[in-house]
Amino acid sequence: MNKFHVLLTLSLLACAATAATEPVMPAAHVVPVEKPALAQTLDAYVAGRTQRASSKYTYQWPGLYFDAAFLGPKVYFEVGPGDVILRVLVDGQPVATLAKPAPGFYEIANFANSRHTVRIEALTESQAGPNVFGGFYYSKGTQPLPVKPRARQIEFIGDSHTVGYGNTSPTRECTEKEVWATTDNSQAFGPKVAGHYDAEFQINAISGRGIVRNYGGSPGDPLPEAYPFALLDHSARYADTKWQPQIIVIALGTNDFTTALNPGEKWKTRDELHADFESNYVKFVESLRARNGEAFIIIWTTDMAEGEIESEARRVVSRLESAGEKRIAFVPLHGLAMTGCHWHPSVVDDDAIAAALIRSIDGNKTSWGTP
Amino acid sequence: MNKFHVLLTLSLLACAATAATEPVMPAAHVVPVEKPALAQTLDAYVAGRTQRASSKYTYQWPGLYFDAAFLGPKVYFEVGPGDVILRVLVDGQPVATLAKPAPGFYEIANFANSRHTVRIEALTESQAGPNVFGGFYYSKGTQPLPVKPRARQIEFIGDSHTVGYGNTSPTRECTEKEVWATTDNSQAFGPKVAGHYDAEFQINAISGRGIVRNYGGSPGDPLPEAYPFALLDHSARYADTKWQPQIIVIALGTNDFTTALNPGEKWKTRDELHADFESNYVKFVESLRARNGEAFIIIWTTDMAEGEIESEARRVVSRLESAGEKRIAFVPLHGLAMTGCHWHPSVVDDDAIAAALIRSIDGNKTSWGTP
């Protein structure tokens, strides 16, 4: 297996172009390097779920991003094991995308000797195993600066739609490798909504999972069973008192309902599946509410599964409202083009979903502002 | 990509074992060799669909097998491009299984200098592209013998169930690679039924395809549209006047019905899909009947899709019978364990399906014998 595909297209093309001319500042570059001498850890801010050991972060949920700030002309980061596509941003601008970077140290350099922010974001989904980010480092000539986390926090809980499964694919037909390569969570609706409000975000989503049943009756934790843990292996419960989202957006049910029951599954009839789905979705939202007393909760759906997801989620919201839940909205969406891999939302659909969620957030009473 | 996985386990282990003892005849071996000097083509019999150019056969439908006969201690065959798993049988006994053999010549040798049959059978499904079998060859010391095709012919038409998709997998959860590696058409019900009656067989099946709709609404020809052609690319219509099956076994509908309609598919409601399925299935069977006036036709179903496949196929059979079709049987199966990849029939289920089909064949008036 080729573990060493490093795409530095942007930066290398930029360097080649400027080499022919004169003292124009060359574009930032990202290159693998030996461990820098006397490197010191540059503290990172991480909104997403990780397991931290010294400066290393193990992560598996999608949408992870690592932020740091410094004063100087360059900075380093370390990539640990695990297949991943990473985007490197300096001062909010992408400078490189690394597909399956080899474990080791990377230098980001060639920018003005002044204050900068750097972000490493993971684009891909890693159900097969966790990834490791080895942290940021700086050496002589660079001065660390603190990162100030944004006050706003938003959490997205869901399935492949929230992951951004195959959202950049030009075709609906995709191999597993193509799904992996065309999944870009940074272009999914969650990070788009978070960016609109300049909010920190978590993407707690797993492709193929539902509330009680996974796609085609496949094995694995349904989302509410995976949700309490930092990684998908249940090795450690996730707990971070600083994560107090003001908005929680949930979309589940696609995988419970888009495939027929197989003989031998635990539900004999569609009615049994519906009853189980409703009571477990209600319980899951109640457990989120118990930990996030003030959060505004949005449940949204597509019109897939011949309307079954929408009608079932609508019942869940009604049951919650009947039980006294007031800070909740239901947003059913119709007419998405679903031209990503295997009829999944495309990046254009992601824009439409983001717009609908922004309308709901702006139109409801949330701690981010009243209508 | 590793294109050179040649598994010669059976034969090599056998050779190693006999090397330590004495003049026991070593087991047949299969090894890659240079093109044998003065090699001449040994005619092959092929029941399945191929495109032939000189001694080379291009094939893409599953279940292809190539038979030859000779008098001598060894024989050769040539493998062309395309990923495939091939099983080599001498005198009806498997002597090697080659996973992704490199293109080139192979020698089968080390058996008694007498009359032998040799069969090369393709186990895998090759939707991505065709495979090439370069034919059999013999050289000095070996004498070609004619192959006498069996009088009985049976044809199996279907989807992944007929392909044997993931039927040898120990788990329901499989990657694409695992599906490929665990699909063994030779252990699927079709070849089992054919073997029971000592009949030649064709397996005209494609995983994921239906009568009018493919799995999850995915692109590609539904089976009746792919059926007329020798390969999946429509480059040449299949025509072989010697293929006149006395029995035709069909199982379709799994992919039409096990997933919900996506908004934007050509059927707005389940009723529209049912009507389209029924009329196209009837038309397809009528077209088979037009070319095979005397064949006995069996339509069988599983109880997947919450009974929808069975009830729809039952209607198709009723409509055909109402229109005067007399040589047809309907065999609905319940209770398969479906422990292959992604809830597909396992080799144990294949035994159960084969047994049910054998009961139907034995219990009905066919040209193979009357009850």
XYZ file of C-alpha atoms in Angstrom:
742
model
C 0.000 0.000 0.000
C 1.221 3.425 -0.896
C 1.313 5.342 2.372
C 3.237 8.288 1.045
C 1.045 10.363 -1.197
C 1.835 13.897 -0.269
C 0.106 16.443 -2.427
C 1.792 19.766 -2.172
C 0.451 20.969 -5.464
C -0.652 24.391 -4.351
C 2.563 25.372 -2.645
C 4.955 23.722 -5.095
C 3.285 25.279 -8.126
C 3.396 28.620 -6.384
C 7.114 28.222 -5.610
C 7.917 27.181 -9.175
C 6.053 30.181 -10.527
C 7.823 32.668 -8.292
C 11.267 31.121 -8.784
C 11.381 32.485 -12.329
C 10.605 36.047 -11.268
C 12.223 38.134 -8.544
C 11.966 39.020 -4.851
C 8.214 38.364 -4.602
C 7.508 36.567 -1.305
C 7.110 32.855 -2.227
C 3.881 31.157 -1.154
C 3.810 29.204 2.084
C 5.053 25.666 1.655
C 4.486 22.437 3.546
C 7.265 19.844 3.369
C 8.234 16.739 5.346
C 11.333 17.361 7.502
C 13.440 15.633 10.122
C 12.426 16.375 13.689
C 13.447 20.033 14.129
C 16.301 20.643 16.623
C 15.208 22.013 19.979
C 11.561 21.936 18.919
C 9.101 22.913 21.616
C 5.425 22.127 21.779
C 3.124 24.868 20.543
C -0.171 24.529 22.380
C -3.132 23.628 20.165
C -6.806 24.306 20.629
C -9.052 21.380 19.694
C -12.822 21.629 19.766
C -13.434 18.046 18.636
C -13.255 14.809 20.526
C -9.767 13.403 21.067
C -7.828 11.219 23.409
C -4.775 13.224 24.437
C -1.421 11.822 25.557
C 1.261 14.540 26.079
C 1.199 16.538 22.831
C -0.412 13.757 20.757
C -4.093 13.613 19.928
C -5.804 10.384 18.864
C -9.104 11.044 17.087
C -11.696 9.173 15.080
C -14.866 11.269 14.856
C -14.932 13.411 11.704
C -14.393 17.162 11.415
C -11.420 17.410 13.766
C -9.359 20.601 13.522
C -6.314 21.767 15.447
C -5.571 25.499 15.858
C -2.426 27.275 16.980
C -0.978 30.801 16.823
C 2.563 32.131 16.804
C 4.812 35.005 15.800
C 7.460 33.980 13.302
C 8.102 32.813 9.727
C 7.499 29.108 10.225
C 6.012 26.367 12.350
C 5.986 22.560 12.463
C 3.454 19.830 13.027
C 3.672 16.103 13.447
C 1.508 13.497 11.724
C 1.011 10.163 13.460
C -0.223 6.821 12.097
C -3.513 6.398 10.249
C -4.701 7.152 6.728
C -6.102 10.653 6.516
C -6.416 13.666 4.240
C -5.265 16.831 6.032
C -5.708 20.421 4.932
C -3.223 22.993 6.213
C -4.434 26.579 6.601
C -2.311 29.613 7.466
C -4.158 32.773 8.491
C -7.380 31.121 7.348
C -6.083 30.373 3.837
C -5.462 26.810 2.618
C -1.794 26.329 1.728
C -1.707 22.553 1.163
C -3.781 19.371 1.177
C -1.914 16.234 2.232
C -3.443 12.915 1.129
C -2.193 10.016 3.264
C 0.818 11.918 4.587
C 3.532 9.658 5.978
C 3.950 9.817 9.745
C 6.611 12.370 10.704
C 7.294 16.076 11.011
C 6.223 18.709 8.512
C 7.408 22.290 8.189
C 5.045 25.074 7.195
C 7.213 28.013 6.162
C 7.868 30.862 3.787
C 5.538 33.469 5.143
C 6.128 36.920 6.642
C 7.842 36.999 10.035
C 4.743 38.205 11.884
C 1.673 36.961 13.803
C -0.075 33.967 12.231
C -2.657 31.340 12.919
C -2.327 27.797 11.656
C -5.043 25.160 11.387
C -4.766 21.499 10.472
C -8.128 19.989 9.574
C -8.962 16.348 8.866
C -11.282 16.007 5.855
C -11.905 12.280 5.809
C -13.865 9.694 7.755
C -11.849 7.084 9.672
C -14.232 4.341 10.780
C -11.602 1.633 10.299
C -9.261 3.049 12.932
C -8.258 6.273 14.648
C -5.757 8.848 13.383
C -3.076 10.579 15.390
C -2.126 14.248 15.245
C 1.257 14.734 16.883
C 0.791 18.410 17.703
C 2.393 21.685 16.652
C 6.048 22.607 17.327
C 8.164 25.711 17.082
C 11.884 26.370 17.268
C 14.326 29.298 17.544
C 13.026 32.473 15.917
C 9.348 31.661 16.491
C 7.360 32.789 19.502
C 4.232 30.940 20.704
C 0.976 32.855 21.029
C -2.192 31.766 22.828
C -5.243 30.656 20.828
C -8.480 32.177 22.001
C -11.337 29.712 21.439
C -14.498 31.216 19.963
C -17.346 31.754 22.402
C -19.910 30.081 20.147
C -20.074 26.279 20.025
C -22.263 24.167 17.783
C -22.522 20.390 17.617
C -23.698 18.280 14.675
C -24.858 14.724 15.292
C -25.728 12.419 12.434
C -24.879 9.891 9.787
C -23.149 10.015 6.398
C -25.041 13.195 5.511
C -23.362 14.974 8.421
C -20.009 13.325 7.629
C -20.037 14.698 4.072
C -19.791 11.163 2.615
C -18.692 11.418 -1.024
C -19.901 15.025 -1.170
C -17.232 16.159 -3.663
C -17.720 13.189 -6.013
C -18.594 14.004 -9.630
C -20.657 10.783 -9.866
C -23.108 8.776 -7.781
C -21.233 5.565 -8.546
C -18.166 5.262 -6.309
C -15.815 2.575 -5.068
C -14.854 2.502 -1.379
C -11.608 4.279 -2.261
C -13.486 6.947 -4.177
C -15.845 7.488 -1.255
C -12.844 7.957 1.023
C -11.097 10.334 -1.342
C -14.199 12.442 -2.116
C -15.472 12.833 1.449
C -14.668 16.366 2.577
C -16.195 17.214 5.917
C -14.873 20.779 5.679
C -17.307 21.287 2.794
C -20.237 19.577 4.518
C -23.060 21.683 5.941
C -21.842 21.530 9.549
C -18.555 23.403 9.144
C -20.362 25.772 6.729
C -22.943 26.695 9.378
C -20.212 26.967 12.031
C -18.168 29.214 9.738
C -21.179 31.448 9.101
C -21.462 32.130 12.838
C -17.706 31.956 13.578
C -18.401 29.090 15.976
C -16.320 26.163 17.188
C -17.863 22.867 16.102
C -17.976 19.136 16.703
C -19.101 16.642 14.048
C -20.290 13.577 15.935
C -21.421 11.490 13.005
C -20.770 8.025 11.579
C -21.711 6.951 8.068
C -24.168 4.093 7.902
C -25.455 4.369 11.464
C -28.952 5.102 12.676
C -30.897 5.530 15.897
C -31.560 1.800 16.390
C -30.620 0.230 13.041
C -27.699 0.621 10.643
C -27.770 0.660 6.843
C -28.983 -2.651 5.462
C -29.038 -4.109 8.978
C -25.243 -3.950 9.200
C -23.421 -4.452 12.506
C -21.834 -1.720 14.635
C -23.121 0.680 17.273
C -26.104 2.735 16.246
C -25.160 6.381 16.783
C -26.583 6.815 20.309
C -24.490 3.839 21.488
C -21.269 5.208 19.962
C -21.965 8.769 21.074
C -20.668 8.659 24.682
C -17.132 7.669 23.684
C -14.021 9.560 22.568
C -13.170 6.878 20.010
C -15.352 4.260 18.342
C -13.816 1.418 20.392
C -15.430 2.447 23.712
C -11.967 2.685 25.321
C -12.712 6.022 26.989
C -15.845 8.048 27.607
C -15.756 11.533 26.151
C -15.904 14.293 28.754
C -14.905 17.925 28.317
C -16.502 20.472 30.603
C -15.514 23.239 28.177
C -17.722 21.784 25.455
C -21.121 23.414 26.065
C -22.730 23.867 22.652
C -25.437 26.507 22.395
C -26.856 24.771 19.318
C -27.159 21.023 18.641
C -28.180 19.884 15.155
C -29.266 16.256 14.680
C -30.115 14.264 11.552
C -30.648 10.539 12.028
C -32.986 7.950 10.537
C -31.557 7.638 7.011
C -30.002 4.298 7.871
C -32.860 3.066 10.014
C -35.272 3.421 7.094
C -33.683 3.438 3.608
C -33.307 -0.346 3.477
C -35.886 -3.066 3.978
C -35.689 -5.238 7.082
C -33.873 -8.518 6.530
C -35.620 -11.626 7.800
C -33.920 -12.371 11.127
C -33.417 -8.794 12.287
C -34.788 -7.918 15.716
C -37.838 -6.077 14.328
C -40.428 -8.310 12.683
C -42.423 -5.469 11.141
C -42.017 -1.862 10.102
C -44.323 -0.892 12.997
C -41.966 -2.520 15.501
C -39.042 -0.646 13.950
C -40.968 2.644 14.119
C -41.837 2.194 17.786
C -38.231 1.356 18.672
C -36.870 4.264 16.607
C -39.209 6.792 18.192
C -38.612 5.797 21.799
C -34.831 5.616 21.356
C -34.622 8.938 19.479
C -36.668 10.580 22.245
C -34.372 9.070 24.899
C -31.264 10.207 23.013
C -32.492 13.810 22.747
C -33.467 13.755 26.426
C -29.943 12.627 27.330
C -28.476 15.476 25.253
C -30.857 17.910 26.951
C -29.808 16.620 30.374
C -26.207 17.598 29.654
C -27.002 20.799 27.711
C -29.818 22.526 29.568
C -29.813 25.716 27.522
C -28.944 24.394 24.052
C -31.288 24.952 21.132
C -31.858 21.634 19.357
C -32.636 21.315 15.653
C -33.739 18.013 14.150
C -33.695 18.024 10.364
C -34.545 15.378 7.789
C -34.432 14.648 4.084
C -37.392 13.283 2.123
C -35.551 9.987 1.499
C -37.020 6.577 2.392
C -40.238 7.650 0.687
C -40.984 10.139 3.480
C -40.523 7.661 6.333
C -37.580 9.517 7.921
C -39.490 12.787 7.922
C -42.723 11.369 9.325
C -40.888 9.415 12.023
C -38.647 12.334 13.050
C -41.701 14.591 13.124
C -43.301 12.186 15.608
C -40.166 12.259 17.744
C -40.227 16.060 17.878
C -43.961 16.007 18.711
C -43.400 13.519 21.521
C -40.579 15.659 22.928
C -42.737 18.803 22.723
C -45.659 17.018 24.376
C -43.288 16.094 27.203
C -42.431 19.773 27.719
C -39.428 20.312 25.448
C -39.539 23.933 24.250
C -36.119 24.683 22.803
C -36.416 22.501 19.714
C -37.173 22.973 16.009
C -37.979 20.520 13.215
C -36.586 21.291 9.751
C -37.741 18.897 6.995
C -35.868 19.416 3.713
C -37.089 18.413 0.257
C -35.552 18.538 -3.179
C -31.853 17.945 -2.497
C -30.090 16.768 -5.666
C -28.182 13.957 -3.907
C -25.517 13.696 -6.605
C -22.672 12.679 -4.250
C -21.552 9.060 -3.980
C -24.469 6.624 -3.657
C -27.199 9.311 -3.643
C -25.606 11.393 -0.911
C -25.729 15.178 -0.565
C -23.281 17.010 -2.804
C -21.464 20.167 -1.744
C -24.274 22.104 -3.464
C -26.793 20.215 -1.306
C -24.566 21.024 1.690
C -25.054 24.717 0.872
C -28.829 24.228 0.794
C -28.826 22.331 4.102
C -26.594 24.982 5.689
C -28.922 27.751 4.457
C -31.979 26.001 5.921
C -30.227 25.516 9.267
C -29.101 29.150 9.321
C -32.713 30.233 8.650
C -33.837 28.060 11.559
C -31.145 29.381 13.910
C -31.856 32.995 12.926
C -35.601 32.476 13.168
C -35.643 30.942 16.624
C -34.759 32.176 20.084
C -31.209 30.974 20.728
C -28.465 32.345 22.933
C -26.767 33.524 19.740
C -29.425 36.188 19.276
C -33.204 36.492 19.195
C -35.210 36.851 15.991
C -1.068 -2.808 -6.750
C -0.052 -6.367 -6.190
C -1.026 -8.204 -9.367
C 0.936 -11.314 -8.625
C -0.707 -13.270 -5.878
C -0.461 -16.834 -6.970
C -1.714 -19.265 -4.414
C -0.521 -22.726 -5.131
C -1.047 -23.880 -1.602
C -2.682 -27.177 -2.325
C -0.149 -28.391 -4.833
C 2.966 -26.985 -3.143
C 2.039 -28.417 0.229
C 1.409 -31.733 -1.430
C 4.793 -31.643 -3.176
C 6.607 -30.739 0.047
C 4.916 -33.588 1.858
C 5.786 -36.179 -0.759
C 9.379 -34.947 -1.214
C 10.292 -36.357 2.196
C 8.955 -39.833 1.424
C 9.660 -42.030 -1.596
C 8.347 -42.950 -5.022
C 4.775 -41.901 -4.268
C 3.404 -40.038 -7.277
C 3.660 -36.337 -6.372
C 0.423 -34.352 -6.537
C -0.360 -32.372 -9.648
C 1.235 -28.961 -9.612
C 0.394 -25.673 -11.302
C 3.296 -23.292 -11.938
C 3.908 -20.244 -14.126
C 6.209 -21.074 -17.054
C 7.629 -19.477 -20.198
C 5.601 -20.108 -23.334
C 6.162 -23.830 -24.007
C 8.149 -24.629 -27.173
C 6.041 -25.884 -30.096
C 2.885 -25.533 -28.038
C -0.313 -26.266 -29.940
C -3.825 -25.191 -29.054
C -5.880 -27.775 -27.195
C -9.540 -27.175 -28.024
C -11.673 -26.113 -25.086
C -15.374 -26.503 -24.479
C -17.023 -23.425 -22.953
C -20.676 -23.386 -21.960
C -20.674 -19.780 -20.731
C -20.785 -16.546 -22.636
C -17.499 -15.404 -24.137
C -16.135 -13.335 -26.987
C -13.647 -15.535 -28.798
C -10.670 -14.391 -30.864
C -8.443 -17.280 -32.057
C -7.749 -19.318 -28.915
C -8.486 -16.441 -26.487
C -11.765 -16.051 -24.657
C -12.857 -12.711 -23.192
C -15.565 -13.142 -20.555
C -17.323 -11.108 -17.894
C -20.447 -12.968 -16.770
C -19.783 -15.151 -13.705
C -19.450 -18.910 -13.543
C -17.321 -19.371 -16.646
C -15.509 -22.705 -16.958
C -13.254 -24.070 -19.657
C -12.925 -27.828 -20.228
C -10.377 -29.832 -22.189
C -9.225 -33.445 -22.430
C -5.908 -35.045 -23.383
C -3.707 -38.082 -23.030
C -0.394 -37.289 -21.374
C 1.337 -36.225 -18.128
C 0.897 -32.456 -18.474
C -0.939 -29.592 -20.127
C -0.694 -25.792 -20.259
C -3.077 -22.874 -20.112
C -2.693 -19.167 -20.610
C -4.085 -16.455 -18.376
C -4.804 -13.062 -19.931
C -5.339 -9.661 -18.324
C -7.942 -9.011 -15.614
C -8.136 -9.718 -11.890
C -9.677 -13.107 -11.263
C -9.558 -16.126 -8.962
C -9.193 -19.346 -10.977
C -9.575 -22.900 -9.770
C -7.767 -25.634 -11.660
C -9.297 -29.123 -11.665
C -7.742 -32.290 -13.061
C -10.057 -35.289 -13.504
C -12.682 -33.408 -11.511
C -10.382 -32.809 -8.514
C -9.187 -29.321 -7.553
C -5.392 -29.115 -7.729
C -4.858 -25.358 -7.258
C -6.605 -22.050 -6.716
C -4.887 -19.035 -8.279
C -5.791 -15.622 -6.824
C -4.967 -12.806 -9.239
C -2.601 -14.916 -11.354
C -0.234 -12.826 -13.472
C -0.909 -12.991 -17.214
C 1.173 -15.704 -18.873
C 1.455 -19.440 -19.282
C 0.949 -22.032 -16.572
C 1.902 -25.674 -16.567
C -0.288 -28.315 -14.925
C 1.840 -31.411 -14.508
C 2.925 -34.356 -12.382
C 0.103 -36.756 -13.031
C 0.014 -40.188 -14.633
C 0.692 -40.350 -18.358
C -2.888 -41.312 -19.245
C -6.273 -39.833 -20.221
C -7.269 -36.728 -18.243
C -9.760 -33.913 -18.192
C -8.818 -30.420 -17.107
C -11.133 -27.599 -16.100
C -10.335 -23.968 -15.324
C -13.179 -22.216 -13.531
C -13.502 -18.537 -12.646
C -14.839 -18.066 -9.109
C -15.123 -14.300 -8.915
C -17.361 -11.553 -10.265
C -15.772 -9.085 -12.698
C -18.156 -6.171 -13.097
C -15.294 -3.669 -13.412
C -13.942 -5.213 -16.590
C -13.692 -8.487 -18.493
C -11.142 -11.257 -17.960
C -9.277 -13.152 -20.621
C -8.609 -16.882 -20.717
C -5.876 -17.597 -23.264
C -6.829 -21.214 -23.867
C -5.235 -24.612 -23.279
C -2.008 -25.800 -24.941
C -0.154 -29.057 -25.278
C 3.309 -29.965 -26.501
C 5.325 -33.067 -27.408
C 4.302 -36.171 -25.478
C 0.695 -35.084 -24.998
C -2.129 -36.030 -27.323
C -5.334 -33.919 -27.596
C -8.677 -35.588 -26.979
C -12.122 -34.246 -27.819
C -14.402 -32.949 -25.065
C -17.945 -34.202 -25.246
C -20.331 -31.541 -23.907
C -23.046 -32.812 -21.587
C -26.520 -33.095 -23.117
C -28.202 -31.275 -20.237
C -28.022 -27.485 -20.110
C -29.329 -25.221 -17.355
C -29.244 -21.451 -17.170
C -29.372 -19.307 -14.033
C -30.387 -15.659 -14.321
C -30.239 -13.334 -11.366
C -28.485 -10.897 -9.099
C -25.867 -11.205 -6.328
C -27.677 -14.246 -4.915
C -27.039 -16.109 -8.166
C -23.478 -14.722 -8.362
C -22.595 -16.125 -4.932
C -21.683 -12.647 -3.652
C -19.606 -13.020 -0.465
C -21.002 -16.535 0.067
C -17.829 -17.899 1.715
C -17.397 -14.937 4.074
C -17.277 -15.722 7.796
C -18.928 -12.363 8.571
C -21.704 -10.146 7.239
C -19.460 -7.094 7.418
C -17.133 -7.004 4.395
C -15.034 -4.485 2.526
C -15.148 -4.415 -1.281
C -11.940 -6.450 -1.342
C -13.398 -9.000 1.055
C -16.527 -9.331 -1.082
C -14.335 -9.983 -4.118
C -12.185 -12.524 -2.300
C -15.084 -14.396 -0.671
C -17.344 -14.655 -3.727
C -17.170 -18.222 -5.014
C -19.635 -18.916 -7.766
C -18.582 -22.558 -7.878
C -20.129 -22.933 -4.404
C -23.280 -20.973 -5.253
C -26.559 -22.857 -5.791
C -26.389 -22.733 -9.605
C -23.285 -24.865 -10.127
C -24.507 -27.111 -7.280
C -27.792 -27.814 -9.091
C -25.959 -28.256 -12.403
C -23.514 -30.661 -10.757
C -26.396 -32.683 -9.270
C -27.770 -33.312 -12.771
C -24.370 -33.397 -14.536
C -25.494 -30.487 -16.679
C -23.630 -27.680 -18.456
C -24.544 -24.298 -16.997
C -24.542 -20.566 -17.584
C -24.688 -18.030 -14.753
C -26.109 -14.846 -16.249
C -26.213 -12.720 -13.134
C -24.926 -9.343 -11.995
C -24.739 -8.239 -8.371
C -26.799 -5.180 -7.545
C -29.068 -5.346 -10.584
C -32.820 -5.778 -10.752
C -35.616 -6.030 -13.277
C -36.101 -2.256 -13.609
C -34.147 -0.806 -10.674
C -30.692 -1.441 -9.218
C -29.683 -1.503 -5.542
C -30.173 1.884 -3.912
C -31.120 3.371 -7.282
C -27.561 2.918 -8.557
C -26.717 3.323 -12.260
C -26.035 0.498 -14.713
C -28.202 -1.752 -16.853
C -30.919 -3.604 -15.005
C -30.445 -7.325 -15.759
C -32.841 -7.590 -18.738
C -30.954 -4.758 -20.483
C -27.546 -6.381 -19.914
C -28.802 -9.871 -20.761
C -28.570 -9.805 -24.580
C -24.845 -9.095 -24.629
C -21.695 -11.230 -24.433
C -19.942 -8.645 -22.236
C -21.357 -5.890 -20.039
C -20.262 -3.149 -22.466
C -22.818 -4.014 -25.184
C -19.976 -4.489 -27.700
C -21.434 -7.722 -29.068
C -24.751 -9.524 -28.767
C -24.514 -13.014 -27.354
C -25.595 -15.729 -29.781
C -24.809 -19.438 -29.616
C -27.177 -21.820 -31.352
C -25.755 -24.670 -29.271
C -26.987 -23.087 -26.033
C -30.529 -24.455 -25.642
C -31.124 -24.846 -21.910
C -33.854 -27.261 -20.873
C -34.211 -25.458 -17.533
C -34.023 -21.716 -16.833
C -33.917 -20.539 -13.211
C -34.546 -16.854 -12.486
C -34.326 -14.843 -9.257
C -34.675 -11.089 -9.607
C -36.287 -8.343 -7.522
C -33.892 -8.181 -4.560
C -32.388 -4.959 -5.854
C -35.631 -3.483 -7.103
C -37.125 -3.688 -3.622
C -34.610 -3.869 -0.738
C -33.910 -0.124 -0.757
C -36.307 2.783 -0.548
C -36.824 4.975 -3.600
C -34.690 8.086 -3.623
C -36.484 11.349 -4.379
C -35.747 12.019 -8.043
C -35.882 8.408 -9.263
C -38.233 7.688 -12.143
C -40.886 6.050 -9.925
C -42.725 8.466 -7.655
C -44.421 5.778 -5.572
C -44.028 2.132 -4.659
C -47.134 1.394 -6.767
C -45.462 2.855 -9.850
C -42.374 0.743 -9.172
C -44.520 -2.393 -8.742
C -46.347 -1.837 -12.034
C -43.082 -1.268 -13.906
C -41.443 -4.298 -12.275
C -44.318 -6.619 -13.108
C -44.689 -5.638 -16.756
C -40.939 -5.752 -17.395
C -40.462 -9.089 -15.631
C -43.338 -10.547 -17.693
C -41.768 -9.175 -20.896
C -38.351 -10.576 -19.957
C -39.725 -14.074 -19.320
C -41.706 -13.884 -22.587
C -38.491 -13.034 -24.458
C -36.739 -16.015 -22.847
C -39.671 -18.235 -23.780
C -39.545 -16.970 -27.379
C -35.970 -18.237 -27.694
C -36.430 -21.389 -25.582
C -39.772 -22.854 -26.527
C -39.425 -26.061 -24.535
C -37.516 -24.874 -21.486
C -38.972 -25.290 -18.011
C -38.757 -21.962 -16.184
C -38.432 -21.623 -12.406
C -38.812 -18.272 -10.691
C -37.689 -18.335 -7.086
C -37.563 -15.658 -4.388
C -36.345 -14.984 -0.877
C -38.508 -13.411 1.826
C -36.313 -10.293 1.872
C -37.704 -6.762 1.409
C -40.371 -7.593 3.968
C -42.060 -9.995 1.545
C -42.263 -7.517 -1.351
C -40.049 -9.578 -3.697
C -42.128 -12.701 -3.132
C -45.508 -11.011 -3.568
C -44.364 -9.167 -6.695
C -42.745 -12.231 -8.286
C -45.870 -14.263 -7.471
C -47.919 -11.714 -9.414
C -45.513 -11.993 -12.353
C -45.914 -15.773 -12.429
C -49.723 -15.418 -12.176
C -49.779 -12.939 -15.054
C -47.664 -15.282 -17.184
C -49.896 -18.243 -16.338
C -53.015 -16.218 -17.127
C -51.476 -15.442 -20.517
C -51.091 -19.170 -21.215
C -47.606 -19.974 -19.896
C -47.670 -23.595 -18.685
C -44.042 -24.624 -18.239
C -43.281 -22.452 -15.229
C -42.997 -22.913 -11.449
C -42.794 -20.459 -8.574
C -40.538 -21.369 -5.623
C -40.677 -18.949 -2.690
C -37.977 -19.627 -0.061
C -38.099 -18.585 3.586
C -35.654 -18.847 6.445
C -32.264 -18.541 4.746
C -29.599 -17.539 7.274
C -28.060 -14.870 5.011
C -24.738 -14.843 6.847
C -22.599 -14.016 3.788
C -21.314 -10.502 3.164
C -24.022 -7.843 3.668
C -26.827 -10.310 4.454
C -26.247 -12.475 1.381
C -26.761 -16.242 1.127
C -23.924 -18.282 2.605
C -22.719 -21.549 1.107
C -25.070 -23.281 3.566
C -27.948 -21.198 2.191
C -26.726 -22.133 -1.295
C -27.246 -25.780 -0.352
C -30.798 -25.018 0.789
C -31.583 -23.074 -2.396
C -30.114 -25.874 -4.530
C -32.198 -28.467 -2.664
C -35.390 -26.475 -3.220
C -34.636 -26.085 -6.925
C -33.852 -29.794 -7.252
C -37.203 -30.598 -5.582
C -38.935 -28.324 -8.084
C -37.124 -29.815 -11.077
C -37.798 -33.367 -9.896
C -41.433 -32.554 -9.090
C -42.315 -30.982 -12.410
C -42.544 -32.225 -15.949
C -39.259 -31.328 -17.606
C -37.349 -32.862 -20.485
C -34.919 -34.210 -17.883
C -37.540 -36.655 -16.697
C -41.146 -36.686 -15.495
C -42.177 -36.964 -11.856
